[in-house]
């Protein structure tokens, strides 16, 4: 019997379908155009990268890295993987001597196979693997020692934890964001040797295992850009502040121009400075001390964050915490002189560009790498997930990933939310339907219809050519359903005379044209609004 299983898209992922995909294309095309006018070029990094890249760049303590990444071991060793997971599930009992021996045999076999694979380079030759495999060998010996039988529980526990540490292949992650990849590529391709700054943009899917809801998905799309600038000899320090601030402001201006071009509604830009490594640590300590005083009044998440990342407490949306947060010390009062100057200059530069903003001292970002400028942009119609763009400055990230001292500023726009907001505001309509539906009748007309379709399509018109002959009434009905503007009627008369009939579906009017005259007519802007 046929398998009746129905497959569905995985939770948190979805199919983007026509006609909505027209809007997606329009949005991406507009991004390319606008970013191009600001001198940005496109980068297309891979969708998976070493897990370590994200752990290092984003921060191991962040929610994204700690809880939300799709990570897997990339290997070609199914037998070893099976033996490893099989052994992990076994729990030998002290009363079952043959069971212990079988367990030890399996462990011995796996250990020997791992040793061989390690020497052959089939599993990563990392110190961690070396250590874990040696440990498995030692444990296999210990399990054969009758005097250690009483410690069986502890030994099998140690076996499990050593097995956890053995990596059969590189550990890779589906990218949860792209800034780390762009920085990795900047280093890998020696982009510091190009004219600085290097301006790159990207579009594509990102993956985070979040709780799905409106505007929050596990596979979502971002449009982002980064400006990277390796420090030249003698550069850096306070004298760069005006330049850095102008770059920050221009990047923000670019997003606002993009949103303006799309006619995104209710756009609200919020900015903040979160200091740098000179002043932020002191502020974070001060914040931690103040939060500890009110710990009992905070929710579980915030209590945990006092230790892991006190800045994130400022992000809290919990009603009961709002009054407490309002009384906490503000970063703006604790910026060092350079950060304060930089922040003032960013605001002045935004003013020069006519970019309206609101300051929000509680704006911190969920990723660790930001410093000084941070910003977020909200749009209407999105409910609680109303941030469509987040960004900020991240000097030092490239260096942290092993590159030369480099400054960086960038942003990521949540494309799913951008699209939702455009749709909610009625700005989601794209060109749909067809320009011309070719209603052909009679065997002789088919060749002419095929040729006409080719000519019209080459000229850029959207053409529907029915695969088989249809009755006139049915053809017109079909043309209407597809949202066609015109029906080109090709019957035997038209083919014989070379005078084709064009029917305007909106008003039913008809006129005759030769092929050349028809093209001429359709190309006139008033007759072809779908062109553009
Ligand atoms: P982030 O990379 O966390 O700074 O996020 C930048 C933007 O990406 C946010 O402002 C959102 O618009 C969007 N975004 C982040 N996570 C998700 C998600 N799970 N689903 C949809 N959009 C997201």
Coordinates of C-alpha atoms and ligand atoms in Angstrom, one line a residue:
X1 CA 0.0 0.0 0.0
X2 CA 1.2 3.5 -0.8
X3 CA 2.8 5.3 2.1
X4 CA 0.2 7.9 3.2
X5 CA 2.6 9.9 5.4
X6 CA 2.2 13.6 4.8
X7 CA 5.3 15.7 5.0
X8 CA 5.2 19.2 6.4
X9 CA 7.7 22.0 6.7
X10 CA 9.6 21.7 10.0
X11 CA 8.3 23.8 12.9
X12 CA 9.6 27.4 12.6
X13 CA 10.4 27.1 8.9
X14 CA 8.0 27.9 6.1
X15 CA 7.6 28.0 2.3
X16 CA 7.6 31.4 0.7
X17 CA 5.2 31.3 -2.2
X18 CA 4.1 33.4 -5.1
X19 CA 2.8 36.1 -5.1
X20 CA 4.5 36.9 -1.8
X21 CA 7.9 36.0 -3.3
X22 CA 7.5 38.9 -5.7
X23 CA 7.6 41.2 -2.7
X24 CA 10.7 39.4 -1.4
X25 CA 12.4 39.9 -4.7
X26 CA 11.4 43.6 -4.8
X27 CA 12.7 44.1 -1.3
X28 CA 16.0 42.4 -2.1
X29 CA 16.4 44.2 -5.4
X30 CA 15.8 47.5 -3.7
X31 CA 18.5 46.6 -1.1
X32 CA 21.0 45.8 -3.9
X33 CA 20.2 49.1 -5.6
X34 CA 20.3 51.3 -2.5
X35 CA 23.4 49.6 -1.0
X36 CA 25.1 49.8 -4.4
X37 CA 24.7 53.6 -4.4
X38 CA 26.5 53.7 -1.1
X39 CA 29.4 51.7 -2.6
X40 CA 28.7 48.3 -1.0
X41 CA 29.4 45.0 -2.8
X42 CA 27.8 41.7 -2.2
X43 CA 29.3 38.8 -0.2
X44 CA 27.8 35.3 -0.2
X45 CA 29.3 33.4 2.7
X46 CA 28.5 29.7 3.2
X47 CA 25.5 28.7 5.3
X48 CA 27.5 26.6 7.7
X49 CA 30.7 27.4 9.5
X50 CA 32.8 26.0 12.3
X51 CA 30.8 26.2 15.6
X52 CA 33.8 27.8 17.2
X53 CA 33.6 30.8 14.9
X54 CA 30.2 31.7 16.3
X55 CA 31.0 30.8 19.9
X56 CA 34.0 33.1 19.8
X57 CA 32.4 36.0 17.8
X58 CA 28.9 36.1 19.4
X59 CA 29.9 35.0 22.9
X60 CA 29.4 31.6 24.5
X61 CA 27.1 33.1 27.2
X62 CA 24.6 34.6 24.7
X63 CA 21.2 33.0 24.2
X64 CA 22.0 32.5 20.5
X65 CA 25.2 30.4 21.2
X66 CA 24.1 28.8 24.4
X67 CA 20.6 27.6 23.4
X68 CA 19.7 28.3 19.8
X69 CA 22.3 27.0 17.4
X70 CA 21.8 24.1 15.0
X71 CA 25.0 22.2 15.4
X72 CA 26.2 18.9 14.1
X73 CA 29.3 16.8 13.6
X74 CA 30.3 16.7 10.0
X75 CA 31.8 13.2 9.4
X76 CA 31.7 10.2 7.2
X77 CA 32.1 7.5 9.9
X78 CA 28.7 6.0 10.4
X79 CA 30.0 2.8 12.0
X80 CA 32.0 4.7 14.6
X81 CA 29.1 7.0 15.3
X82 CA 26.8 4.0 15.8
X83 CA 29.3 2.2 18.1
X84 CA 29.7 5.4 20.1
X85 CA 26.0 6.1 20.6
X86 CA 25.3 2.4 21.3
X87 CA 28.0 2.4 24.1
X88 CA 26.6 5.6 25.5
X89 CA 23.3 4.0 26.1
X90 CA 24.6 0.9 27.9
X91 CA 24.7 0.7 31.6
X92 CA 26.6 -2.4 32.9
X93 CA 25.4 -3.9 36.2
X94 CA 27.8 -5.2 38.9
X95 CA 25.7 -8.4 39.2
X96 CA 26.1 -9.3 35.6
X97 CA 29.6 -10.4 34.9
X98 CA 29.2 -11.4 31.3
X99 CA 27.4 -8.1 30.7
X100 CA 30.5 -6.2 32.1
X101 CA 32.8 -8.2 29.8
X102 CA 30.7 -7.6 26.8
X103 CA 30.6 -3.9 27.6
X104 CA 34.4 -3.9 28.0
X105 CA 34.8 -5.7 24.7
X106 CA 32.7 -3.1 22.9
X107 CA 34.7 -0.3 24.5
X108 CA 38.0 -2.0 23.6
X109 CA 36.9 -2.4 20.0
X110 CA 35.7 1.2 19.8
X111 CA 38.9 2.5 21.4
X112 CA 41.1 0.5 18.9
X113 CA 39.0 1.8 16.0
X114 CA 39.3 5.4 17.2
X115 CA 43.0 5.1 17.6
X116 CA 43.3 3.9 14.0
X117 CA 41.1 6.7 12.8
X118 CA 43.0 9.3 14.8
X119 CA 46.3 8.1 13.4
X120 CA 45.0 8.0 9.9
X121 CA 43.6 11.6 10.3
X122 CA 40.0 10.3 9.7
X123 CA 38.9 12.0 12.9
X124 CA 40.2 15.5 13.8
X125 CA 43.7 15.3 15.3
X126 CA 42.9 17.8 18.1
X127 CA 44.3 17.7 21.6
X128 CA 40.7 17.2 22.9
X129 CA 40.3 14.1 20.8
X130 CA 43.7 12.8 21.8
X131 CA 42.9 13.2 25.4
X132 CA 39.4 11.7 25.2
X133 CA 40.6 8.6 23.2
X134 CA 43.4 8.0 25.6
X135 CA 40.9 8.2 28.4
X136 CA 38.7 5.6 26.8
X137 CA 41.8 3.3 26.5
X138 CA 42.5 3.7 30.2
X139 CA 38.9 3.1 31.2
X140 CA 38.9 -0.1 29.1
X141 CA 41.9 -1.3 31.1
X142 CA 40.3 -0.3 34.4
X143 CA 37.1 -2.2 33.6
X144 CA 39.2 -5.4 33.2
X145 CA 40.6 -5.0 36.7
X146 CA 38.4 -7.1 39.1
X147 CA 39.5 -4.9 42.1
X148 CA 37.8 -1.9 40.5
X149 CA 34.4 -3.7 40.0
X150 CA 32.9 -1.8 42.9
X151 CA 33.5 1.4 41.1
X152 CA 31.6 0.2 38.0
X153 CA 29.0 3.0 38.1
X154 CA 31.7 5.7 38.2
X155 CA 33.7 4.1 35.5
X156 CA 30.7 3.8 33.1
X157 CA 29.9 7.4 33.8
X158 CA 33.4 8.4 32.9
X159 CA 33.1 6.3 29.7
X160 CA 30.0 8.3 28.7
X161 CA 31.6 11.6 29.4
X162 CA 34.8 10.7 27.4
X163 CA 32.5 9.5 24.5
X164 CA 30.8 12.9 24.6
X165 CA 34.2 14.6 24.1
X166 CA 35.2 12.5 21.1
X167 CA 34.5 14.4 17.9
X168 CA 34.3 12.3 14.8
X169 CA 34.4 15.3 12.5
X170 CA 34.5 19.0 12.5
X171 CA 31.7 20.5 14.6
X172 CA 29.8 22.9 12.4
X173 CA 26.8 25.2 12.9
X174 CA 24.1 26.6 10.6
X175 CA 24.8 30.3 10.7
X176 CA 22.7 32.1 13.3
X177 CA 23.9 35.5 11.8
X178 CA 26.4 36.6 9.2
X179 CA 28.7 39.1 10.8
X180 CA 31.1 36.5 12.1
X181 CA 31.2 34.9 8.6
X182 CA 31.9 38.3 7.0
X183 CA 34.8 38.9 9.4
X184 CA 36.1 35.4 8.8
X185 CA 36.0 36.0 5.0
X186 CA 37.7 39.4 5.5
X187 CA 40.6 37.7 7.2
X188 CA 40.7 34.7 5.0
X189 CA 40.9 36.8 1.8
X190 CA 43.3 39.4 3.2
X191 CA 40.8 42.1 2.6
X192 CA 42.8 44.4 4.9
X193 CA 45.1 44.8 1.8
X194 CA 42.3 46.3 -0.3
X195 CA 41.3 50.0 -0.2
X196 CA 39.8 50.6 3.2
X197 CA 37.1 50.6 4.4
X198 CA 35.7 47.4 2.8
X199 CA 31.9 47.7 2.5
X200 CA 29.9 44.4 2.1
X201 CA 26.3 43.4 2.1
X202 CA 24.6 40.0 2.2
X203 CA 21.1 38.5 2.1
X204 CA 20.1 35.0 3.1
X205 CA 18.7 32.6 5.6
X206 CA 19.9 32.4 9.2
X207 CA 19.0 29.7 11.7
X208 CA 18.1 30.0 15.4
X209 CA 16.2 27.5 17.5
X210 CA 13.8 30.0 19.0
X211 CA 10.2 29.5 20.1
X212 CA 8.3 30.2 16.9
X213 CA 5.7 33.0 16.9
X214 CA 4.6 35.8 14.5
X215 CA 7.7 37.4 13.3
X216 CA 10.0 34.9 14.9
X217 CA 11.1 31.8 13.0
X218 CA 13.8 29.1 13.2
X219 CA 14.8 29.8 9.6
X220 CA 14.6 33.5 8.9
X221 CA 16.1 35.9 6.5
X222 CA 18.4 38.8 7.0
X223 CA 19.6 41.6 4.8
X224 CA 22.8 43.0 6.4
X225 CA 25.8 45.1 5.7
X226 CA 29.2 45.6 7.3
X227 CA 31.9 48.2 7.0
X228 CA 35.4 46.9 7.9
X229 CA 38.5 49.0 8.2
X230 CA 41.9 47.6 9.1
X231 CA 43.9 50.1 11.1
X232 CA 46.9 51.5 9.2
X233 CA 50.1 52.5 11.0
X234 CA 49.5 55.5 13.2
X235 CA 45.8 55.3 13.0
X236 CA 43.3 54.6 15.8
X237 CA 42.7 56.5 19.0
X238 CA 40.9 59.7 19.6
X239 CA 41.7 61.4 16.3
X240 CA 39.7 58.8 14.4
X241 CA 36.5 59.6 16.3
X242 CA 35.0 62.1 13.7
X243 CA 35.6 59.6 10.9
X244 CA 34.2 56.6 12.8
X245 CA 31.1 58.6 13.8
X246 CA 30.5 59.7 10.2
X247 CA 30.7 56.1 9.0
X248 CA 28.3 55.0 11.7
X249 CA 25.9 57.7 10.7
X250 CA 26.2 56.9 7.0
X251 CA 25.4 53.3 7.7
X252 CA 22.3 54.2 9.6
X253 CA 21.3 56.7 6.9
X254 CA 21.6 53.9 4.3
X255 CA 19.2 51.7 6.2
X256 CA 16.8 54.6 6.5
X257 CA 17.0 55.4 2.8
X258 CA 16.3 51.7 2.1
X259 CA 13.3 51.7 4.3
X260 CA 12.1 55.0 2.8
X261 CA 12.4 53.6 -0.7
X262 CA 10.2 50.7 0.4
X263 CA 7.7 53.1 2.1
X264 CA 8.0 51.2 5.3
X265 CA 5.6 52.7 7.8
X266 CA 6.1 53.8 11.4
X267 CA 9.9 53.6 11.2
X268 CA 11.5 54.5 14.6
X269 CA 15.2 54.6 15.0
X270 CA 16.6 54.2 18.5
X271 CA 20.3 54.7 19.3
X272 CA 22.6 54.3 22.2
X273 CA 26.3 54.1 23.1
X274 CA 27.3 51.1 25.2
X275 CA 30.8 52.3 25.8
X276 CA 34.0 50.4 25.0
X277 CA 36.5 48.2 26.8
X278 CA 37.7 51.2 28.9
X279 CA 34.5 52.2 30.4
X280 CA 31.9 49.4 29.9
X281 CA 33.5 46.9 32.4
X282 CA 33.2 49.5 35.2
X283 CA 29.7 50.3 34.3
X284 CA 28.8 46.6 34.2
X285 CA 30.2 46.1 37.6
X286 CA 28.3 49.1 39.0
X287 CA 25.1 47.7 37.4
X288 CA 25.8 44.2 38.8
X289 CA 26.2 45.7 42.3
X290 CA 23.0 47.7 42.0
X291 CA 21.1 44.7 40.7
X292 CA 22.3 42.5 43.5
X293 CA 20.7 44.9 45.9
X294 CA 17.3 44.3 44.3
X295 CA 17.9 40.7 43.3
X296 CA 14.8 39.4 45.2
X297 CA 12.5 41.6 43.3
X298 CA 13.7 40.4 39.9
X299 CA 12.4 37.5 37.8
X300 CA 14.4 34.3 37.3
X301 CA 15.8 35.4 33.9
X302 CA 17.1 38.7 35.2
X303 CA 18.5 37.0 38.4
X304 CA 20.5 34.7 36.2
X305 CA 21.7 37.6 34.0
X306 CA 23.1 39.4 37.0
X307 CA 25.9 36.9 36.8
X308 CA 26.1 36.1 33.1
X309 CA 25.3 39.4 31.4
X310 CA 23.8 42.2 33.6
X311 CA 23.4 44.5 30.5
X312 CA 20.7 42.2 29.2
X313 CA 18.6 42.9 32.3
X314 CA 18.0 46.4 30.7
X315 CA 16.3 44.5 27.8
X316 CA 13.7 43.0 30.1
X317 CA 10.1 43.5 29.1
X318 CA 8.7 42.1 32.4
X319 CA 6.2 44.6 33.7
X320 CA 7.2 44.0 37.4
X321 CA 10.8 44.9 36.6
X322 CA 10.2 48.2 34.8
X323 CA 10.2 50.5 37.8
X324 CA 13.4 48.9 39.2
X325 CA 15.2 49.3 35.8
X326 CA 14.1 52.9 35.5
X327 CA 16.1 53.6 38.7
X328 CA 19.3 51.8 37.7
X329 CA 22.5 53.7 36.8
X330 CA 22.6 54.8 33.1
X331 CA 25.6 54.0 30.8
X332 CA 25.4 57.5 29.3
X333 CA 26.6 58.9 32.7
X334 CA 29.5 56.5 32.8
X335 CA 31.0 56.7 29.3
X336 CA 34.8 57.5 29.1
X337 CA 35.7 60.8 27.4
X338 CA 36.3 59.2 23.9
X339 CA 33.1 57.2 24.0
X340 CA 31.1 60.3 25.0
X341 CA 32.8 62.3 22.2
X342 CA 32.1 59.6 19.7
X343 CA 28.4 59.4 20.7
X344 CA 27.9 63.1 20.5
X345 CA 29.5 63.1 17.1
X346 CA 27.3 60.3 15.8
X347 CA 24.2 62.3 16.9
X348 CA 25.6 65.4 15.2
X349 CA 26.3 63.4 12.0
X350 CA 22.8 62.0 12.0
X351 CA 21.5 65.5 12.3
X352 CA 23.5 66.6 9.3
X353 CA 21.9 63.8 7.4
X354 CA 18.4 64.7 8.5
X355 CA 18.0 61.3 10.2
X356 CA 15.5 61.4 13.1
X357 CA 16.3 59.3 16.1
X358 CA 15.4 58.7 19.7
X359 CA 17.9 57.9 22.3
X360 CA 17.3 54.8 24.4
X361 CA 19.7 54.2 27.2
X362 CA 18.3 50.7 27.7
X363 CA 19.2 49.6 24.2
X364 CA 21.8 46.8 24.5
X365 CA 22.1 44.1 22.0
X366 CA 21.9 40.3 22.5
X367 CA 25.3 39.7 20.9
X368 CA 28.5 40.3 22.8
X369 CA 30.6 42.0 20.1
X370 CA 29.1 45.4 20.0
X371 CA 30.7 48.6 21.4
X372 CA 29.9 52.3 21.3
X373 CA 27.2 52.8 18.7
X374 CA 24.2 50.5 19.0
X375 CA 20.9 51.0 17.2
X376 CA 17.6 49.3 16.6
X377 CA 14.8 50.2 14.2
X378 CA 11.2 49.3 14.8
X379 CA 8.4 49.4 12.2
X380 CA 4.6 49.2 12.6
X381 CA 2.3 46.3 12.4
X382 CA 4.6 43.7 14.1
X383 CA 3.2 43.4 17.6
X384 CA 5.8 42.5 20.2
X385 CA 8.5 41.5 17.7
X386 CA 8.7 44.9 16.2
X387 CA 12.4 45.3 15.7
X388 CA 13.2 45.1 12.0
X389 CA 16.8 46.0 12.2
X390 CA 19.6 45.9 14.8
X391 CA 23.2 47.0 14.5
X392 CA 26.2 48.6 15.9
X393 CA 29.9 49.1 16.0
X394 CA 32.2 46.1 16.7
X395 CA 35.8 47.3 16.6
X396 CA 38.1 44.4 17.7
X397 CA 35.9 41.5 16.5
X398 CA 38.2 40.8 13.5
X399 CA 41.1 40.8 15.8
X400 CA 39.3 38.5 18.2
X401 CA 38.9 36.1 15.2
X402 CA 42.6 36.1 14.5
X403 CA 42.8 39.0 12.0
X404 CA 44.6 42.3 12.1
X405 CA 43.3 45.2 14.3
X406 CA 40.2 46.3 12.4
X407 CA 37.2 48.4 13.1
X408 CA 33.7 47.4 12.1
X409 CA 30.1 48.6 12.0
X410 CA 27.1 46.8 10.6
X411 CA 23.5 45.9 10.9
X412 CA 21.1 43.1 10.1
X413 CA 17.6 43.7 8.9
X414 CA 15.0 40.9 9.7
X415 CA 13.6 40.5 6.2
X416 CA 10.6 38.4 7.3
X417 CA 9.5 41.2 9.7
X418 CA 10.2 43.8 7.0
X419 CA 7.9 42.0 4.6
X420 CA 5.2 41.5 7.3
X421 CA 5.2 45.2 8.1
X422 CA 5.0 46.1 4.4
X423 CA 2.0 43.7 4.0
X424 CA 0.2 45.0 7.1
X425 CA 0.6 48.6 5.7
X426 CA -0.8 47.5 2.3
X427 CA 2.5 48.1 0.7
X428 CA 2.9 44.5 -0.2
X429 CA 1.3 44.5 -3.7
X430 CA 3.7 43.6 -6.5
X431 CA 3.1 43.2 -10.2
X432 CA 1.1 40.1 -10.7
X433 CA -0.8 38.4 -13.4
X434 CA 0.1 38.5 -17.1
X435 CA 0.4 41.1 -19.7
X436 CA -0.9 39.0 -22.5
X437 CA -2.9 35.8 -22.7
X438 CA -2.7 34.3 -26.1
X439 CA -6.0 32.8 -27.1
X440 CA -5.2 30.7 -30.1
X441 CA -7.7 28.6 -32.1
X442 CA -7.2 26.1 -34.8
X443 CA -4.2 24.0 -35.6
X444 CA -2.7 26.5 -38.0
X445 CA -2.7 29.2 -35.3
X446 CA -0.5 27.3 -32.9
X447 CA 2.8 28.0 -34.7
X448 CA 1.9 31.7 -35.0
X449 CA 1.0 31.7 -31.3
X450 CA 4.3 30.1 -30.3
X451 CA 6.2 32.6 -32.3
X452 CA 4.2 35.5 -31.0
X453 CA 4.8 34.3 -27.4
X454 CA 8.5 34.2 -28.0
X455 CA 8.6 37.7 -29.5
X456 CA 6.6 39.2 -26.6
X457 CA 8.6 37.4 -24.0
X458 CA 11.8 38.6 -25.5
X459 CA 10.4 42.1 -25.3
X460 CA 9.9 41.5 -21.5
X461 CA 6.2 40.9 -21.4
X462 CA 4.6 38.3 -19.2
X463 CA 2.8 35.9 -21.6
X464 CA 0.6 32.9 -21.0
X465 CA 0.4 30.5 -23.9
X466 CA -2.2 27.8 -23.3
X467 CA -0.6 24.4 -24.2
X468 CA -3.7 23.2 -26.0
X469 CA -6.4 24.9 -28.0
X470 CA -9.3 26.2 -26.0
X471 CA -12.8 27.4 -26.8
X472 CA -12.9 31.2 -27.1
X473 CA -15.1 31.7 -24.0
X474 CA -13.0 29.4 -21.8
X475 CA -9.8 31.1 -23.0
X476 CA -11.1 34.6 -22.0
X477 CA -12.3 33.3 -18.7
X478 CA -8.8 31.8 -18.0
X479 CA -7.1 35.1 -19.1
X480 CA -9.3 36.9 -16.6
X481 CA -8.6 34.5 -13.8
X482 CA -4.9 35.0 -14.3
X483 CA -5.2 38.7 -14.1
X484 CA -4.2 39.3 -17.7
X485 CA -4.4 42.8 -19.1
X486 CA -4.8 41.8 -22.7
X487 CA -5.9 38.8 -24.7
X488 CA -4.2 38.3 -28.0
X489 CA -6.7 36.5 -30.2
X490 CA -5.2 34.3 -32.9
X491 CA -7.7 32.5 -35.1
X492 CA -7.4 31.3 -38.7
X493 CA -8.4 34.7 -40.0
X494 CA -5.7 36.5 -38.0
X495 CA -3.0 34.1 -39.1
X496 CA -4.0 34.4 -42.8
X497 CA -4.3 38.2 -42.8
X498 CA -1.4 39.0 -40.4
X499 CA -3.7 41.3 -38.6
X500 CA -3.9 40.2 -35.0
X501 CA -6.7 41.0 -32.6
X502 CA -5.9 42.5 -29.2
X503 CA -8.6 42.7 -26.6
X504 CA -8.3 44.9 -23.6
X505 CA -9.8 42.9 -20.8
X506 CA -10.7 45.8 -18.5
X507 CA -13.2 47.4 -21.0
X508 CA -13.6 44.7 -23.6
X509 CA -12.4 47.0 -26.5
X510 CA -10.7 45.3 -29.4
X511 CA -8.3 46.5 -32.1
X512 CA -6.2 44.9 -34.9
X513 CA -2.5 45.1 -35.2
X514 CA 0.4 43.7 -37.3
X515 CA 3.0 42.0 -35.1
X516 CA 5.3 45.1 -35.3
X517 CA 2.5 47.5 -34.5
X518 CA 1.4 45.3 -31.6
X519 CA 4.8 45.4 -30.1
X520 CA 4.9 49.2 -30.6
X521 CA 1.6 49.6 -28.9
X522 CA 2.4 47.4 -25.9
X523 CA 5.7 49.1 -25.3
X524 CA 3.9 52.5 -24.8
X525 CA 4.0 53.2 -21.0
X526 CA 0.3 53.8 -20.8
X527 CA -0.6 50.4 -22.4
X528 CA 1.8 48.3 -20.2
X529 CA 1.7 49.3 -16.6
X530 CA 3.2 46.0 -15.6
X531 CA 6.4 47.0 -17.3
X532 CA 8.6 49.1 -15.2
Ligands
LIG1 P1 20.1 40.2 15.5 O1 21.0 39.4 14.5 O2 19.7 39.3 16.7 O3 20.7 41.5 15.9 O4 18.8 40.5 14.8 C1 18.6 41.4 13.8 C2 17.2 41.4 13.2 O5 17.0 40.1 12.7 C3 16.2 41.6 14.3 O6 15.9 42.9 14.5 C4 15.0 40.9 13.7 O7 14.3 41.7 12.8 C5 15.6 39.7 12.9 N1 15.5 38.5 13.6 C6 16.3 38.0 14.6 N2 15.9 36.8 15.0 C7 14.8 36.4 14.3 C8 13.9 35.3 14.2 N3 14.1 34.2 14.9 N4 12.9 35.3 13.3 C9 12.7 36.4 12.5 N5 13.5 37.5 12.5 C10 14.6 37.5 13.4

